[in-house]
CSV table of C-alpha atoms in Angstrom, one decimal:
chain,number,residue,atom,x,y,z
A,192,MET,CA,6.7,6.2,15.3
A,193,ARG,CA,4.7,3.3,16.7
A,194,TYR,CA,4.3,1.3,13.5
A,195,GLU,CA,5.5,1.6,9.9
A,196,GLU,CA,4.8,-0.9,7.2
A,197,LYS,CA,8.0,-1.5,5.2
A,198,ILE,CA,7.7,-1.6,1.4
A,199,PRO,CA,9.3,-4.6,-0.3
A,200,LYS,CA,12.1,-3.2,-2.5
A,201,ALA,CA,13.5,-6.4,-4.1
A,202,TRP,CA,11.6,-6.0,-7.4
A,203,LEU,CA,12.5,-2.3,-7.7
A,204,THR,CA,16.1,-3.0,-6.9
A,205,GLY,CA,16.4,-5.9,-9.3
A,206,THR,CA,14.9,-4.1,-12.2
A,207,THR,CA,17.0,-1.0,-11.5
A,208,VAL,CA,20.2,-3.1,-11.4
A,209,LEU,CA,19.2,-4.8,-14.7
A,210,TYR,CA,18.6,-1.4,-16.3
A,211,VAL,CA,21.9,0.1,-15.1
A,212,VAL,CA,23.9,-3.1,-16.2
A,213,GLY,CA,22.2,-3.0,-19.6
A,214,VAL,CA,22.9,0.7,-20.1
A,215,ALA,CA,26.5,0.2,-19.0
A,216,TRP,CA,26.9,-2.7,-21.4
A,217,MET,CA,25.6,-0.5,-24.3
A,218,ALA,CA,28.0,2.2,-23.3
A,219,VAL,CA,31.0,-0.1,-23.5
A,220,GLY,CA,30.3,-0.8,-27.2
A,221,SER,CA,29.1,2.6,-28.3
A,222,LEU,CA,30.8,5.4,-26.4
A,223,PRO,CA,32.3,7.9,-27.2
A,224,ASP,CA,31.4,7.6,-30.9
A,225,ASP,CA,27.7,7.2,-30.6
A,226,LEU,CA,26.8,9.3,-27.6
A,227,GLY,CA,23.5,10.6,-29.1
A,228,LEU,CA,22.4,7.0,-30.0
A,229,TRP,CA,23.4,5.7,-26.5
A,230,LEU,CA,21.4,8.5,-24.8
A,231,ALA,CA,18.4,7.9,-27.0
A,232,MET,CA,18.4,4.1,-26.4
A,233,SER,CA,18.9,4.6,-22.6
A,234,ALA,CA,16.0,7.0,-22.5
A,235,MET,CA,13.8,4.6,-24.6
A,236,PHE,CA,14.6,1.6,-22.3
A,237,LEU,CA,13.9,3.8,-19.3
A,238,VAL,CA,10.5,5.0,-20.5
A,239,LEU,CA,9.3,1.9,-22.3
A,240,ILE,CA,10.6,-0.9,-20.0
A,241,TRP,CA,11.7,0.3,-16.6
A,242,VAL,CA,8.8,2.7,-15.8
A,243,PRO,CA,6.0,0.2,-16.8
A,244,PHE,CA,7.6,-2.6,-14.9
A,245,ASN,CA,7.9,-0.5,-11.8
A,246,ALA,CA,4.7,1.6,-11.9
A,247,VAL,CA,2.8,-0.7,-9.5
A,248,PRO,CA,5.5,-1.0,-6.8
A,249,LEU,CA,6.0,2.8,-7.0
A,250,SER,CA,2.2,3.4,-6.7
A,251,LYS,CA,2.0,1.1,-3.7
A,252,TYR,CA,4.8,3.1,-2.1
A,253,VAL,CA,2.9,6.3,-2.6
A,254,TYR,CA,-0.7,5.2,-2.0
A,255,ASN,CA,-0.5,2.3,0.5
A,256,ARG,CA,2.4,3.2,2.9
A,257,ILE,CA,1.1,3.0,6.5
A,258,ARG,CA,2.5,4.9,9.5
A,259,ILE,CA,1.1,5.1,13.0
A,260,ASP,CA,2.4,7.7,15.4
A,261,ASP,CA,1.0,8.8,18.8
A,262,GLU,CA,-1.8,11.0,17.2
A,263,THR,CA,-2.2,10.1,13.6
A,264,LEU,CA,-2.7,7.1,11.2
A,265,ARG,CA,-1.2,8.0,7.9
A,266,VAL,CA,-2.2,5.8,4.9
A,267,GLY,CA,-0.6,7.0,1.6
A,268,ARG,CA,-1.5,10.7,1.2
A,269,GLU,CA,-4.3,10.7,3.9
A,270,ARG,CA,-4.0,11.4,7.6
A,271,ILE,CA,-6.6,10.3,10.0
A,272,ALA,CA,-6.5,11.3,13.7
A,273,LEU,CA,-6.5,8.3,16.0
A,274,ALA,CA,-9.2,10.1,18.1
A,275,ASP,CA,-11.6,9.8,15.1
A,276,LEU,CA,-11.3,6.0,14.9
A,277,ASP,CA,-13.6,3.7,16.8
A,278,PRO,CA,-11.6,1.3,19.0
A,279,ALA,CA,-14.4,-1.3,19.0
A,280,SER,CA,-14.2,-1.6,15.2
A,281,VAL,CA,-10.4,-2.3,15.5
A,282,ARG,CA,-11.1,-5.0,18.0
A,283,GLU,CA,-13.8,-6.5,15.8
A,284,ALA,CA,-11.6,-6.4,12.7
A,285,ALA,CA,-8.7,-8.0,14.6
A,286,GLY,CA,-11.1,-10.8,15.7
A,287,GLN,CA,-12.3,-11.6,12.2
A,288,ALA,CA,-10.8,-14.7,10.4
A,289,ARG,CA,-8.0,-14.0,8.0
A,290,PRO,CA,-9.5,-13.8,4.5
A,291,THR,CA,-8.5,-16.5,2.0
A,292,ALA,CA,-6.4,-15.7,-1.1
A,293,VAL,CA,-9.5,-16.0,-3.3
A,294,ARG,CA,-11.4,-13.5,-1.1
A,295,ARG,CA,-8.4,-11.0,-1.1
A,296,LEU,CA,-8.3,-11.3,-4.9
A,297,ALA,CA,-12.0,-10.7,-5.2
A,298,THR,CA,-11.8,-7.7,-2.8
A,299,SER,CA,-9.0,-6.2,-4.8
A,300,ALA,CA,-11.0,-6.6,-8.0
A,301,GLY,CA,-13.9,-4.9,-6.4
A,302,ALA,CA,-16.2,-7.9,-6.7
A,303,VAL,CA,-16.9,-8.4,-3.0
A,304,ASP,CA,-18.1,-5.9,-0.4
A,305,ALA,CA,-16.0,-6.1,2.7
A,306,PRO,CA,-17.8,-6.4,6.0
A,307,VAL,CA,-18.0,-3.3,8.2
A,308,PRO,CA,-17.3,-4.1,11.8
A,309,GLY,CA,-19.9,-2.8,14.2
A,310,LEU,CA,-22.0,-1.2,11.5
A,311,ARG,CA,-24.8,-2.4,9.3
A,312,ALA,CA,-24.1,-2.4,5.6
A,313,ALA,CA,-27.5,-0.8,5.0
A,314,ASP,CA,-26.4,2.2,7.0
A,315,LEU,CA,-23.2,2.9,5.0
A,316,GLY,CA,-23.0,1.3,1.6
A,317,ASN,CA,-19.4,0.6,0.5
A,318,PRO,CA,-16.5,1.5,2.7
A,319,ARG,CA,-14.2,4.4,1.4
A,320,LEU,CA,-10.8,3.3,0.3
A,321,VAL,CA,-8.1,5.2,2.2
A,322,GLY,CA,-4.8,6.3,0.8
A,323,GLY,CA,-5.6,7.7,-2.6
A,324,GLY,CA,-5.5,4.6,-4.7
A,325,TRP,CA,-8.4,3.3,-6.9
A,326,SER,CA,-8.6,-0.2,-5.3
A,327,VAL,CA,-6.8,-2.6,-3.0
A,328,PRO,CA,-3.7,-3.8,-4.9
A,329,MET,CA,-3.5,-7.4,-5.7
A,330,GLY,CA,-1.6,-9.4,-3.2
A,331,MET,CA,-2.5,-7.0,-0.3
A,332,ASP,CA,-5.1,-7.5,2.4
A,333,SER,CA,-7.5,-4.9,3.7
A,334,ALA,CA,-9.0,-4.0,7.0
A,335,VAL,CA,-12.3,-2.2,7.3
A,336,LEU,CA,-12.6,0.1,10.3
A,337,ALA,CA,-15.3,2.6,11.4
A,338,THR,CA,-14.8,6.1,12.6
A,339,ARG,CA,-16.7,7.5,15.6
A,340,GLY,CA,-18.8,9.4,13.1
A,341,GLY,CA,-20.0,6.2,11.4
A,342,GLU,CA,-17.9,6.3,8.2
A,343,ALA,CA,-16.5,3.0,7.1
A,344,LEU,CA,-12.8,3.1,5.9
A,345,MET,CA,-11.0,0.3,4.0
A,346,ILE,CA,-7.3,0.3,4.6
A,347,PRO,CA,-5.0,-1.8,2.4
A,348,THR,CA,-2.3,-3.5,4.3
A,349,ARG,CA,0.5,-6.0,3.7
A,350,ASP,CA,0.3,-7.5,7.3
A,351,ARG,CA,-3.2,-7.2,8.6
A,352,ALA,CA,-2.5,-8.8,12.0
A,353,ALA,CA,0.5,-6.6,12.8
A,354,PHE,CA,-1.3,-3.4,11.5
A,355,LEU,CA,-4.4,-4.1,13.7
A,356,THR,CA,-2.3,-5.0,16.7
A,357,ALA,CA,-0.3,-1.7,16.4
A,358,LEU,CA,-3.4,0.3,15.8
A,359,GLY,CA,-5.2,-1.3,18.7
A,360,ALA,CA,-2.2,-0.5,21.0
A,361,ALA,CA,-2.2,3.1,19.7
A,362,LEU,CA,-5.9,3.5,20.4
A,363,GLY,CA,-5.7,1.7,23.8
A,364,ALA,CA,-8.0,-1.0,22.5
A,365,ASP,CA,-7.4,-4.3,24.3
A,366,PRO,CA,-8.0,-7.0,21.7
A,367,ASP,CA,-9.0,-9.5,24.4
A,368,ARG,CA,-11.7,-7.3,25.8
A,369,PRO,CA,-15.2,-7.6,24.2
């Protein structure tokens, strides 16, 4: 494994600990007399509070997890062969200025078309979002890369610079070479 983007787990851990503490606190006062009521309340809190509060972090884990090995770039549920990616587009994306927070927010809202390195926008239209999600999650950045076949791919990432550096190293693309 050349690169793996770690998923932040603080929110998920915190809400799970709060849920378990709350269910245990309810158990102290109600068990063993009210087992049915305790089970119903525990299930209700799980479905109505814990799941909605953790749906976004869990979907980021499923759809936006990035792994790079010697032959494959894996983003969420999709696998892309490294041989299919254009190293020049990786160099160009790494050379672009880091987008501001406002631009990242607009990109995640779908209001701004991301530039496609090395390709004209008239040739491609909008880049395809990789991973299986519907949009770039808020708070995440994205990198737009091109395949050797001319398709533009938008890849959501938490650390754009580290991702592009690792991808460039896997592709053998020297970021200092034009």
